[in-house]
XYZ file of C-alpha atoms in Angstrom:
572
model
C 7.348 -20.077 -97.440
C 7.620 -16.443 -96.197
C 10.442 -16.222 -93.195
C 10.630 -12.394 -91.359
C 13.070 -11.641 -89.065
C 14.973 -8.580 -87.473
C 17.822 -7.324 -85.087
C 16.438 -5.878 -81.772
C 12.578 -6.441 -80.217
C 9.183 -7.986 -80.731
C 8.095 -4.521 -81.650
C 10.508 -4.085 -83.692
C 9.459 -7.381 -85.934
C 5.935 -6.114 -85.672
C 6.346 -2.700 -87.004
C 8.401 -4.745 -90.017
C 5.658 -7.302 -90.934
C 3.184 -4.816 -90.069
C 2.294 -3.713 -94.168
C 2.984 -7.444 -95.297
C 0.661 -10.043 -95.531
C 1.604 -12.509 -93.054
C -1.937 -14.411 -93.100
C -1.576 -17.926 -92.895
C -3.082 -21.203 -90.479
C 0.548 -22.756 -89.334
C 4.228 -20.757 -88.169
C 6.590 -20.668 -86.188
C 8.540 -17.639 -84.307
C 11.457 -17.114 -82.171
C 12.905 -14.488 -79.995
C 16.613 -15.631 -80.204
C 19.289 -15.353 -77.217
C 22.649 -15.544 -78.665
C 25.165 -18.142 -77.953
C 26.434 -19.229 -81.446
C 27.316 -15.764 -83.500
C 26.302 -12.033 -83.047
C 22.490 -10.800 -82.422
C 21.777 -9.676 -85.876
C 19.719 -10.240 -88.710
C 21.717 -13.076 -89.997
C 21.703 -14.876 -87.427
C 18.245 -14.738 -86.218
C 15.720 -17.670 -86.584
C 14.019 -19.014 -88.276
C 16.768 -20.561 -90.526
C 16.018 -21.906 -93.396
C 18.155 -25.484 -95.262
C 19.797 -25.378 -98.813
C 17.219 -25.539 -100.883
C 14.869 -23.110 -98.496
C 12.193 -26.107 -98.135
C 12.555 -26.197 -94.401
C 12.674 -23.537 -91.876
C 13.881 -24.175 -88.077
C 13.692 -22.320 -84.684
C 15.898 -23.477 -82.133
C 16.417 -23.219 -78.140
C 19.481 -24.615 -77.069
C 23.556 -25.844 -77.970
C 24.506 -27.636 -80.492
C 27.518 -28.990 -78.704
C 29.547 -30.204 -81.805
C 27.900 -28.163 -84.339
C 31.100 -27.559 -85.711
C 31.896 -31.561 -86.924
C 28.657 -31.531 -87.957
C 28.881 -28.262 -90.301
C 32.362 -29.389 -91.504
C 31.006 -32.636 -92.395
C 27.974 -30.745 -94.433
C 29.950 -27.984 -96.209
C 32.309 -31.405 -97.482
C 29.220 -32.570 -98.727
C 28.248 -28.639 -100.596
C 26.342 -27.114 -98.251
C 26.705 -23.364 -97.808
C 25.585 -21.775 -94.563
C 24.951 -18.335 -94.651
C 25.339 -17.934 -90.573
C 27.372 -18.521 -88.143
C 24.546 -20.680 -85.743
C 24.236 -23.731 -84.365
C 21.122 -23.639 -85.634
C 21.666 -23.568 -89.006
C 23.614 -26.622 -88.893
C 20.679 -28.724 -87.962
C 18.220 -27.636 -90.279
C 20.963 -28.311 -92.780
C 21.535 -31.455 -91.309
C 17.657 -32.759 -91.479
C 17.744 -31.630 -95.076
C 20.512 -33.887 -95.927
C 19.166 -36.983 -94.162
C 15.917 -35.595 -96.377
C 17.563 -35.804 -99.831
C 19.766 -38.477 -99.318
C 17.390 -40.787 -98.155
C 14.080 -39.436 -99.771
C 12.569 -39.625 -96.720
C 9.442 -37.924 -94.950
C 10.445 -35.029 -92.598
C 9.667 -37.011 -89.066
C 12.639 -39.623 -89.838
C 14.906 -36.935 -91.318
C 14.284 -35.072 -88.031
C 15.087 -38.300 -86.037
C 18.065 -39.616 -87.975
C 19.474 -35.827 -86.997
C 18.625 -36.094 -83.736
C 20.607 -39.045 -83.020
C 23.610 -37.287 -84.570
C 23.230 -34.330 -82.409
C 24.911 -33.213 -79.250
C 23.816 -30.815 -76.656
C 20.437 -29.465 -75.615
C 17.690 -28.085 -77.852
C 13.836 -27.844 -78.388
C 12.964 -27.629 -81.867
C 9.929 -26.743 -84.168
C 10.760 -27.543 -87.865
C 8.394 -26.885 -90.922
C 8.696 -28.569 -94.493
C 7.580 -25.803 -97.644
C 6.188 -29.375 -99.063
C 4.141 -30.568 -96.450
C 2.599 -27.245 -95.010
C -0.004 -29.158 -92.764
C 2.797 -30.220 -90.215
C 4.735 -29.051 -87.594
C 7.827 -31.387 -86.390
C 8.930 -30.486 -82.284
C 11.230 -32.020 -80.184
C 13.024 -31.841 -77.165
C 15.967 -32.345 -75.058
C 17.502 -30.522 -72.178
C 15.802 -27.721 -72.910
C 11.253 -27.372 -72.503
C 9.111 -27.334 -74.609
C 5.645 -27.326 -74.476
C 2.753 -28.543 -76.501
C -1.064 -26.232 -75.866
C -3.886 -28.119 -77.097
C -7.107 -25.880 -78.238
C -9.893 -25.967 -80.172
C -8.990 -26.901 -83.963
C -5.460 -25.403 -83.251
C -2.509 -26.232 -81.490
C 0.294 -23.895 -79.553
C 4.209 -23.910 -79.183
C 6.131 -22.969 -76.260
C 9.177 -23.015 -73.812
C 6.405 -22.699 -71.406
C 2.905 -22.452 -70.565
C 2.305 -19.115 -69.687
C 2.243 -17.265 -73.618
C -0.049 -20.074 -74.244
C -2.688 -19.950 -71.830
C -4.492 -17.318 -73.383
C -5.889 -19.231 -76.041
C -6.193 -22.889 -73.721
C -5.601 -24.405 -70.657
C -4.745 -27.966 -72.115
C -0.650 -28.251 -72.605
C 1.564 -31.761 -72.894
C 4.891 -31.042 -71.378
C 7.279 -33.233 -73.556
C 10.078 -34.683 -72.073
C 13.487 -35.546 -73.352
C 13.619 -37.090 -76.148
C 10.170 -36.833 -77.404
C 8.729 -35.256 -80.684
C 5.531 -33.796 -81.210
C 3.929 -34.328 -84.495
C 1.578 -31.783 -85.324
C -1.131 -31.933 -87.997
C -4.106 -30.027 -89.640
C -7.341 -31.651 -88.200
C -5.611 -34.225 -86.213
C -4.827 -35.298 -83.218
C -1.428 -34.590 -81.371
C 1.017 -37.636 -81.677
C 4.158 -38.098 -79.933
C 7.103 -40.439 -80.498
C 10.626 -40.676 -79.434
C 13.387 -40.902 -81.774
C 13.043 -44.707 -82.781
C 9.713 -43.736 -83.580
C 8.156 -45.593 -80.828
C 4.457 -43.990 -80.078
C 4.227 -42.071 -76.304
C 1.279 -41.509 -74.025
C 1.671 -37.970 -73.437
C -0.471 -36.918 -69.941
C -2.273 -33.533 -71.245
C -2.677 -31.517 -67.660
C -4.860 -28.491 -67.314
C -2.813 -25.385 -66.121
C -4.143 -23.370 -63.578
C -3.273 -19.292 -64.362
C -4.697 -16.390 -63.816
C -5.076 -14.456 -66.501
C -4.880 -11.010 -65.012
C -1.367 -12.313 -63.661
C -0.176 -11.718 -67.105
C -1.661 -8.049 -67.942
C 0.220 -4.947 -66.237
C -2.893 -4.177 -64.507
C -2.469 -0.414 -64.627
C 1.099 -0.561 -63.537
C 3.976 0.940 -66.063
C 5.861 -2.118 -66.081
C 5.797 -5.656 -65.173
C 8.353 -5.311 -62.443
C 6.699 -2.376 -60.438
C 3.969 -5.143 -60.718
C 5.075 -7.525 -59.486
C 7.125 -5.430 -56.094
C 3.380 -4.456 -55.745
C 1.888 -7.956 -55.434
C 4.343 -9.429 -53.012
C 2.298 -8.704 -49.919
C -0.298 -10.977 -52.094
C 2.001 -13.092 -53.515
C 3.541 -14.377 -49.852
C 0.242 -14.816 -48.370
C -0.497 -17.296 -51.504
C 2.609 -18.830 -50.285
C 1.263 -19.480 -46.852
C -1.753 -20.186 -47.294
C -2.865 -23.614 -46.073
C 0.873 -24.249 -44.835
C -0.168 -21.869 -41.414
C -2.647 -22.855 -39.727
C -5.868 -19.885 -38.632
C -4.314 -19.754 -35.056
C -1.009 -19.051 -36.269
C 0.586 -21.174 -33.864
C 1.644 -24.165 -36.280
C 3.649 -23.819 -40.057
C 3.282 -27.171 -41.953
C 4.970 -27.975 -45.251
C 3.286 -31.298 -46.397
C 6.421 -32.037 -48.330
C 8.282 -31.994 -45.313
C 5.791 -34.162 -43.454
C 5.427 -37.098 -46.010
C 9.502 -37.217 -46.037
C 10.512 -36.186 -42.876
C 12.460 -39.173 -41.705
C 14.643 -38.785 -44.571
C 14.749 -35.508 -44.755
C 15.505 -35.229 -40.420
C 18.392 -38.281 -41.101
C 20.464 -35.816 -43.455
C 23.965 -35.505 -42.735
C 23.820 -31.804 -44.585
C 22.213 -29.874 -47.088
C 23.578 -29.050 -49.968
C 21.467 -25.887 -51.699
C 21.883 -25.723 -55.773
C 21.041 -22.378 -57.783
C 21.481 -19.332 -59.723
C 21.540 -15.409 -59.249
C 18.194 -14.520 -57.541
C 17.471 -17.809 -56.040
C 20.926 -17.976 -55.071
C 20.844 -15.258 -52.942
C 17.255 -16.789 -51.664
C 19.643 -20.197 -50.915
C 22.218 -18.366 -48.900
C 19.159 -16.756 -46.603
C 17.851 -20.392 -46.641
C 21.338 -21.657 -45.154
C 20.909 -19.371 -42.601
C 17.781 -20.442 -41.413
C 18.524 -23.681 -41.565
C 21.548 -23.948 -39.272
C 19.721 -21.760 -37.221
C 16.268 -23.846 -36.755
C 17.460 -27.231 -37.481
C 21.070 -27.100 -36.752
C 21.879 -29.518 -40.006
C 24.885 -28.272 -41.482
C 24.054 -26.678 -45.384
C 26.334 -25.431 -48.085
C 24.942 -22.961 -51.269
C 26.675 -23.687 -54.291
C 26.112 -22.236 -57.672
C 24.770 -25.296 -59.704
C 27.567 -25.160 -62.600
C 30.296 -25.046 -60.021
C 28.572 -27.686 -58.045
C 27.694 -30.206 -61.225
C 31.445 -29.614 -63.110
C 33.624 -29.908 -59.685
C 32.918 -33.994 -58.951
C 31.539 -32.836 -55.859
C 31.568 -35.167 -52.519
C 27.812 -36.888 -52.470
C 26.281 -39.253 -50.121
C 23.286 -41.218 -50.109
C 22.408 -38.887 -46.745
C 22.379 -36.064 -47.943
C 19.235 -33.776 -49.249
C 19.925 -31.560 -52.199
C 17.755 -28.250 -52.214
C 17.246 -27.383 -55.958
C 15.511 -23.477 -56.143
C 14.974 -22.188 -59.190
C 11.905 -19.605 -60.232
C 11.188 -21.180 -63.982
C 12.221 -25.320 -62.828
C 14.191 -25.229 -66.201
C 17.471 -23.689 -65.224
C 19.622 -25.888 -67.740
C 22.728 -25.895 -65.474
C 20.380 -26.462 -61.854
C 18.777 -29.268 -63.999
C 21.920 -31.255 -64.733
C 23.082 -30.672 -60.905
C 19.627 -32.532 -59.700
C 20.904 -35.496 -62.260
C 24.348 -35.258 -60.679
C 23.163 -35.413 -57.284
C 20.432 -38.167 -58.175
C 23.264 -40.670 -59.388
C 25.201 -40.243 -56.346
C 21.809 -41.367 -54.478
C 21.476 -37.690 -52.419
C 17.184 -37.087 -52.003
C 16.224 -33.829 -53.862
C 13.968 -31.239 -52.830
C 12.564 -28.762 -55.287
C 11.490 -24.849 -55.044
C 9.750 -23.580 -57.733
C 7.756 -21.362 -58.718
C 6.351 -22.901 -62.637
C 3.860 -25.567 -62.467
C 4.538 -28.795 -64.618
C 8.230 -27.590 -65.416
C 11.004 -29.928 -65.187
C 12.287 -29.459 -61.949
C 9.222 -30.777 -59.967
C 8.996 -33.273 -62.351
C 12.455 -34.707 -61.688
C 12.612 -34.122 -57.911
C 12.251 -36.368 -54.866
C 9.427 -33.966 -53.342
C 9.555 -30.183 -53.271
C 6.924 -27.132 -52.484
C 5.951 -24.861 -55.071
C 5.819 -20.803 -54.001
C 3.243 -20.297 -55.519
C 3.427 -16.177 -55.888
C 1.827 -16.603 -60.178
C 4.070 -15.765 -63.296
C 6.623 -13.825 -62.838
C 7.304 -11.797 -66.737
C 10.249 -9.238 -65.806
C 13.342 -10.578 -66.498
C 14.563 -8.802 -62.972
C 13.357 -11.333 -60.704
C 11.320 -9.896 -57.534
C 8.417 -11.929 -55.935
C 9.561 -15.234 -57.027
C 12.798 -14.466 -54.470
C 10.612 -13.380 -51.236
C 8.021 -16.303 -52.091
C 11.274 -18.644 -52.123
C 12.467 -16.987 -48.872
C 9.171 -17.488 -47.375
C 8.889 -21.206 -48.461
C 12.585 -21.995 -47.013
C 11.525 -20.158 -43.637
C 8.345 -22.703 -43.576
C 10.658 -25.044 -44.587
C 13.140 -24.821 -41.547
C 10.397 -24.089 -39.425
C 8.445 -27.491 -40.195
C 11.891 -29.817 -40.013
C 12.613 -27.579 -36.713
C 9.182 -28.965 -35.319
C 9.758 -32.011 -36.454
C 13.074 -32.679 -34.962
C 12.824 -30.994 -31.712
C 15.881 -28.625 -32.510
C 13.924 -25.136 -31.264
C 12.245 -23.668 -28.330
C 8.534 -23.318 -28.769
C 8.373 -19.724 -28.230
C 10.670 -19.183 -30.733
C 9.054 -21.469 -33.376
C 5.641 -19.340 -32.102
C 7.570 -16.157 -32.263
C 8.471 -16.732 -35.872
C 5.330 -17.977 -37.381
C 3.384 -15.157 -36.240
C 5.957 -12.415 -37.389
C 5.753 -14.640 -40.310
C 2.541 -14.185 -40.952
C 2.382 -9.993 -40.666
C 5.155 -9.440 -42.716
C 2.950 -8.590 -45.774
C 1.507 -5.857 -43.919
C 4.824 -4.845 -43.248
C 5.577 -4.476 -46.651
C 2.571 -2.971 -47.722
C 3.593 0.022 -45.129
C 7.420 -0.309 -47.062
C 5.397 -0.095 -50.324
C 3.805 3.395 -49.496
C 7.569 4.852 -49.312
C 7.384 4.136 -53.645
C 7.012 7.723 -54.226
C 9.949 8.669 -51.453
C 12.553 6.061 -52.993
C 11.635 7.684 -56.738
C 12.799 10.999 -55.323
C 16.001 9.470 -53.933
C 16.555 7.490 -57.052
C 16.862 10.989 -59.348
C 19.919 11.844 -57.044
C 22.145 8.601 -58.152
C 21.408 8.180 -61.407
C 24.728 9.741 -62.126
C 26.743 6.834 -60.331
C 28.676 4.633 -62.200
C 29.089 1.832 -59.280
C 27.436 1.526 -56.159
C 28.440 -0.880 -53.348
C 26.119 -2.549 -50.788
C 26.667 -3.782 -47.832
C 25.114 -5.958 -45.078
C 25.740 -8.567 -42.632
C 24.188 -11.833 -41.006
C 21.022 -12.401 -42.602
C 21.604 -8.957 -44.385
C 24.491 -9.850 -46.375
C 22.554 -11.993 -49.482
C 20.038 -9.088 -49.574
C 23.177 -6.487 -50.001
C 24.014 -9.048 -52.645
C 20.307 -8.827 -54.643
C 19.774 -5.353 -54.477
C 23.311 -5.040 -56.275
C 22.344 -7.441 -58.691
C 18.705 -5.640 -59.334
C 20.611 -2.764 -59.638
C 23.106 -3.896 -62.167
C 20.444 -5.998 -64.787
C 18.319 -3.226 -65.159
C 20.092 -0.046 -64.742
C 22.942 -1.116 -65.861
C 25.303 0.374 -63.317
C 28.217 -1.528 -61.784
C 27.130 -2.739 -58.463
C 29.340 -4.913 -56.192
C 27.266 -6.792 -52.746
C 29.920 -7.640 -49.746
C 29.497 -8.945 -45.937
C 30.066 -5.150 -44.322
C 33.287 -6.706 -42.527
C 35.368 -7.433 -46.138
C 35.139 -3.845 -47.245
C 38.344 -3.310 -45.338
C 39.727 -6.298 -47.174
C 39.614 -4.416 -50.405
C 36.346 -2.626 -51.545
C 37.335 -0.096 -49.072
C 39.587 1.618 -52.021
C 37.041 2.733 -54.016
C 35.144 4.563 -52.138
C 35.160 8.150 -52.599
C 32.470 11.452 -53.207
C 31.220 9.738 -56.307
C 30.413 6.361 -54.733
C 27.207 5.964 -53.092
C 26.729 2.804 -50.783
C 23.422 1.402 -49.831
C 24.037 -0.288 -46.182
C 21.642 -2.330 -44.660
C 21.655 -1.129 -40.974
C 18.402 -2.275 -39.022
C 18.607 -2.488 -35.236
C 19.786 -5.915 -34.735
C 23.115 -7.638 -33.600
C 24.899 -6.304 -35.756
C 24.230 -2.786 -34.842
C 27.268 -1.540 -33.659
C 29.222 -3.231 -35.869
C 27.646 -2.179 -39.124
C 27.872 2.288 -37.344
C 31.638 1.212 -37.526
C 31.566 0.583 -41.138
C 28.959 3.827 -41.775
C 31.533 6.147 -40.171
C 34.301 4.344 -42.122
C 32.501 5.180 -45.519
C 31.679 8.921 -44.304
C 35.640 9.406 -43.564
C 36.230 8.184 -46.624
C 33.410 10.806 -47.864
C 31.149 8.130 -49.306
C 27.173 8.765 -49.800
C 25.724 6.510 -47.649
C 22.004 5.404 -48.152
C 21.145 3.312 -44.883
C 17.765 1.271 -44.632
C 17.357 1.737 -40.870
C 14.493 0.640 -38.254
C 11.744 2.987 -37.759
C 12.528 5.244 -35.331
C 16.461 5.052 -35.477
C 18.171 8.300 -34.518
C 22.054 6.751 -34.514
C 22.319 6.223 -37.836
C 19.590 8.720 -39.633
C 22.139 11.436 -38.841
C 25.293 9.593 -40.091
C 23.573 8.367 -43.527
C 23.142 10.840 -46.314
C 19.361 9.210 -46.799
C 17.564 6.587 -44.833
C 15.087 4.309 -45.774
C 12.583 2.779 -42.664
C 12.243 -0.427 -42.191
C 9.306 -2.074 -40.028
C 10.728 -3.883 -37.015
C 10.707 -7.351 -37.743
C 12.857 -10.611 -36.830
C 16.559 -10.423 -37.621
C 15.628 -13.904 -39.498
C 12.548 -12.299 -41.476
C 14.562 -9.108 -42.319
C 15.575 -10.382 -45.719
C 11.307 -10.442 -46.292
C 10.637 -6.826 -46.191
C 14.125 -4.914 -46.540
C 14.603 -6.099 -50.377
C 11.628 -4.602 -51.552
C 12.802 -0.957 -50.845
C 16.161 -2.142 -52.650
C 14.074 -3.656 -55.523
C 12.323 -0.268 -56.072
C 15.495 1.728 -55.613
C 17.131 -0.226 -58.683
C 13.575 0.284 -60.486
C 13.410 3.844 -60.046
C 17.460 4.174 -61.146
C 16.610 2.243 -64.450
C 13.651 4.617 -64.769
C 15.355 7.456 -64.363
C 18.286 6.362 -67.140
C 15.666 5.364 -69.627
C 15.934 1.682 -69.498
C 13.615 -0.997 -70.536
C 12.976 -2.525 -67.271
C 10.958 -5.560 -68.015
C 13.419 -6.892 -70.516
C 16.943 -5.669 -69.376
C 19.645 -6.434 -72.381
C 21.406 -9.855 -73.112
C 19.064 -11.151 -69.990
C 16.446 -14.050 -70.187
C 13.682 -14.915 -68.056
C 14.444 -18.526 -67.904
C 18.312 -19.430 -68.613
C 17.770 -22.784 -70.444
C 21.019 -22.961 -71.786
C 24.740 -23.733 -70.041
C-alpha cells in the first residue's frame, strides 16, 4: 500500500505524485485542517497503524485521544505524529490483532471507545477490495455511480462523476466493496436503509466560467443568485412575498415569545441584518448569538421560542450542537441554508433553503446576500401574516425587493473603478469600517472579507463607538471605509467623517448616487443605487466584497483558498 502526502496544496501533492505510478481501482485522500499538531508532512493523512496494514483519513476531534494513545503506547505502540488521527487507526489495529478480527468490527469496537466527532474512511493492505466509512458529528457522504463508488464531506466534488449520494448519519458506517452493493450498519452491526437522493447541481456552478477566481465568480452571479432566491416565493405582480415554510408553521412561528438567531462569521453578520428586520416587520423581540457562546452558556430556553439556525454548508459543527441544545429545551427551529441534504435541514423543524448554487471560495459572498434576501422574505411573510405592517410598506418593500439585482448589476460595472482604488491601500496594515443601523453588520463583513483574504487587520464598529476607543488609532496611515448612504443616519454618520478627516484619516465613503455632502469630505467614494434603508445591506456589500478582492489581488494572495480557512468549519 503506497501512501503520498505533502505540506502545503493540492497542487503541490500533484506535482509530487506526478512521475509515480499511482494507478490503482480503490484510495483514499485528504486535504487536512489542523487541530491536533503542526501542518506538515508528518502529520498529514493518510496515517498509517503499526504494522502499516491500515491507512486512515480523518475529519474531526478525537476528544480524549490522549487516554487513548497512553493506553496504546502501554501496550508498544509507537506513533510517529502528534494527531488525533493516528491514535485511531492505531486503535482499530489493536482491536484487529488482539481479537483476530475482520476490519468492520475492529472499526466498531473503536468506535465505541472514541470520543468526539469524526468521519472516517479506513483501508486494510489485506483486504484491498474494501473501504470502511463512518460518521459522527461531522458529514460524510456516500456517491453511488456506475461500477464505482465516491467519498465525501459533501456532495458537490462528487457530482461530477454521479448524481446518486447516501448522506450517512451519525453513527452509521458505510461498507464499501468491489462489485457490490453499498451496505450500511451502525456500530452494533445492525443493517440500515440508507435513502439514496438524487442531487440537483449544476455543473457549470462548479467551473470558473472565464472568471480568475471563484470569488470574483461568485460577486458576479449574485444578481442571479438572489433572483433564484425569489423565485416562486414573489409572486409575477410583485405585490405578495410568500415563504411556504412560514405558511405551513405560522401559528407557531406568530406565537413566539422571541427569536433567538444561531451562527457563525458570514451568516452571523447575515443574522444581525435579520434581527433588524425582524423587530422592524414583526415586532417579535430577536437576539443573534454566536452558536458556541450560545450552546456552552446554559442559555434561558422556552418551549415558545423559535431558534433561527443560518449557516451556508448546514454542517457548522458548533451551529449543529446549538440546534440539539435548543431542541431539548423544546424551542421550534428554523433552518437557512444554502447545501441541499446537509445536516442542518435534516435536523430542523422547517427552514428555506437560499438557493444561490455552490459556493467554492472559502470567502463567503453570495451565500450571505441570498441569506439576507431569504430573512427579508422571511419577516416580510410573518409580517403579513400577523398584521404587524402597513400595506404600503409591505408593497414598498417587495417591489424594491425585487429590483435590487439590477441594482447590483449597475454596482457590478464599478469592478474596474474599485480595482483602481484597491492599488492605493494595499500598503495598509489595518483598516477600520464603519456603519450604522442596518449598515453596521455590513461594516462588520467587509472587515472580515478584508481580513481572510488579504490578510490585513480589519476591525467593523457601529460609527457611534469609535469615540469609545477605535478613535485612537486613527491617523495618515489608516484608511476607513464608512458606509454613508442618504438615510437616517445621515447627519450623524458626516459627524463621524469630519471626525476621521481631523484626525487625518483616509476616508473611503460608499455614498448615494448623486451625493455632493460627503463626495467632497471622503478621500474616494463609491455610489450606491438608492434603495431602502432595510435593503441597503443587499447591494452596498458587494462593492466592499470586491474592494477586499481587489486588495488580496493586489498583495498576491490566493483568494479562493485564504490560509488556515475552511469552507465548511466541521469541527469545534
Amino acid at each position: 500500500m503506497n501512501v503520498y502526502k505533502t505540506k502545503g496544496k493540492v497542487s503541490d501533492l500533484e506535482a509530487f505524485v506526478s512521475p509515480k505510478d499511482v494507478s490503482g481501482t480503490i484510495g483514499i485522500a485528504h486535504t487536512r485542517w489542523a487541530t491536533h499538531g503542526e501542518p506538515c508532512q508528518a502529520n498529514a493523512h493518510p496515517h498509517f497503524s503499526s504494522s502499516k496494514n491500515l491507512a486512515l483519513i480523518h475529519n474531526g476531534i478525537i476528544e480524549n485521544y490522549a487516554t487513548l494513545k497512553e493506553k496504546l503506547q502501554k501496550k508498544g505502540f509507537i506513533f510517529k505524529s502528534s494527531t488525533d488521527t493516528e491514535v485511531l487507526v492505531q486503535l482499530i489495529e489493536f482491536f484487529q490483532l488482539s481479537n483476530h478480527l475482520d476490519l468492520l468490527t475492529a472499526v466498531q469496537l473503536a468506535l465505541h471507545e472514541v470520543i468526539g466527532a469524526y468521519a472516517i474512511a479506513v483501508l486494510d493492505k489485506n483486504n484491498p477490495d474494501e473501504i470502511i466509512a463512518a460518521r459522527k458529528s461531522s458529514p460524510l457522504v456516500v456517491g453511488i455511480g456506475k461500477d464505482e463508488f465516491f467519498l465525501a464531506s459533501d456532495a458537490t466534488p462528487i457530482v461530477e462523476y454521479t448524481d446518486k449520494v447516501v448522506y450517512l448519519q451519525d453513527g452509521e458506517i458505510a461498507v464499501i466493496r468491489r462489485d457490490k452493493a453499498l451496505e450500511v450498519v451502525n456500530l452494533d452491526n445492525v443493517l440500515q436503509n440508507p435513502e439514496v437522493r438524487t442531487v440537483e447541481m449544476n455543473l457549470g456552478q462548479l467551473e470558473k466560467g472565464g472568471y480568475p477566481h471563484f470569488m470574483l465568480k461568485e460577486i458576479f452571479e449574485q444578481p442571479d443568485c438572489i433572483n433564484d432566491c425569489m423565485r416562486g416565493r414573489i409572486n409575477a405582480d410583485g405585490d405578495k412575498v410568500v415563504l411556504s415554510a412560514v405558511i405551513d408553521h405560522k401559528e407557531r412561528l406568530l406565537k413566539a415569545r422571541r427569536f433567538v438567531i444561531v451562527a457563525f462569521g458570514t451568516s452571523w453578520h447575515a443574522g444581525l441584518i435579520g434581527e433588524k428586520l425582524i423587530e422592524s416587520f414583526c415586532r417579535i423581540p430577536v437576539e443573534v448569538e454566536y452558536a458556541s457562546e450560545f450552546r456552552y452558556r446554559d442559555p434561558v430556553i422556552h418551549e415558545d421560542d423559535v431558534v433561527i439556525a443560518i449557516s451556508q454548508s448546514g454542517e457548522t459543527a458548533d451551529t449543529l450542537a446549538a440546534i440539539e441544545l435548543a431542541k431539548e429545551k423544546g424551542a421550534f427551529i428554523y433552518g437557512i441554508c444554502n447545501a441541499v441534504g446537509s445536516s442542518i435541514p435534516r435536523i430542523t423543524d422547517t427552514g428555506s433553503y437560499i438557493h444561490v448554487g455552490p459556493e467554492i471560495g472559502v470567502a463567503s459572498t453570495k451565500a450571505f446576500t441570498g441569506q439576507v434576501t431569504v430573512l427579508t422574505m422571511l419577516a416580510l411573510t410573518l409580517a403579513k401574516e400577523k398584521g404587524s405592517m402597513a400595506d404600503e410598506k409591505y408593497l414598498e418593500v417587495i417591489r424594491e425587493l425585487t429590483v435590487i439585482p439590477a441594482k447590483i448589476k449597475k454596482i457590478l460595472i464599478s469592478n474596474p473603478k474599485i480595482a483602481e482604488l484597491s492599488r492605493i491601500f494595499t500598503y495598509a496594515h489595518n483598516f477600520l469600517y464603519l456603519g450604522r443601523g442596518y449598515s453596521f453588520p455590513v461594516a462588520l463583513e467587509g472587515a472580515l472579507k478584508l481580513k481572510e483574504i488579504s490578510y490585513i487587520h480589519a476591525e467593523g464598529y457601529p460609527a457611534a463607538e469609535m469615540k469609545h476607543g477605535p478613535i485612537a488609532l486613527i491617523d495618515a496611515e489608516m484608511p476607513v471605509v464608512v458606509v454613508a448612504t442618504h438615510n437616517a443616519m445621515y447627519e450623524k454618520i458626516m459627524s463621524n467623517i469630519q471626525e476621521i478627516k481631523a484626525r487625518k484619516g483616509k476616508v473611503i465613503a460608499l455614498v448615494t448616487e448623486g451625493d455632493t455632502v460627503i463626495s467632497k469630505l471622503a478621500d474616494d467614494c463609491i455610489e450606491l443605487p438608492e434603495t431602502l434603508e432595510c435593503l441597503e445591506p443587499l447591494i452596498a456589500t458587494v462593492p466592499l466584497q470586491l474592494l477586499a478582492y481587489h486588495v488580496a489581488i493586489c498583495k498576491g494572495k490566493n483568494v479562493d483558498q485564504p490560509r488556515n480557512l475552511a469552507k465548511s468549519v466541521t469541527v469545534e
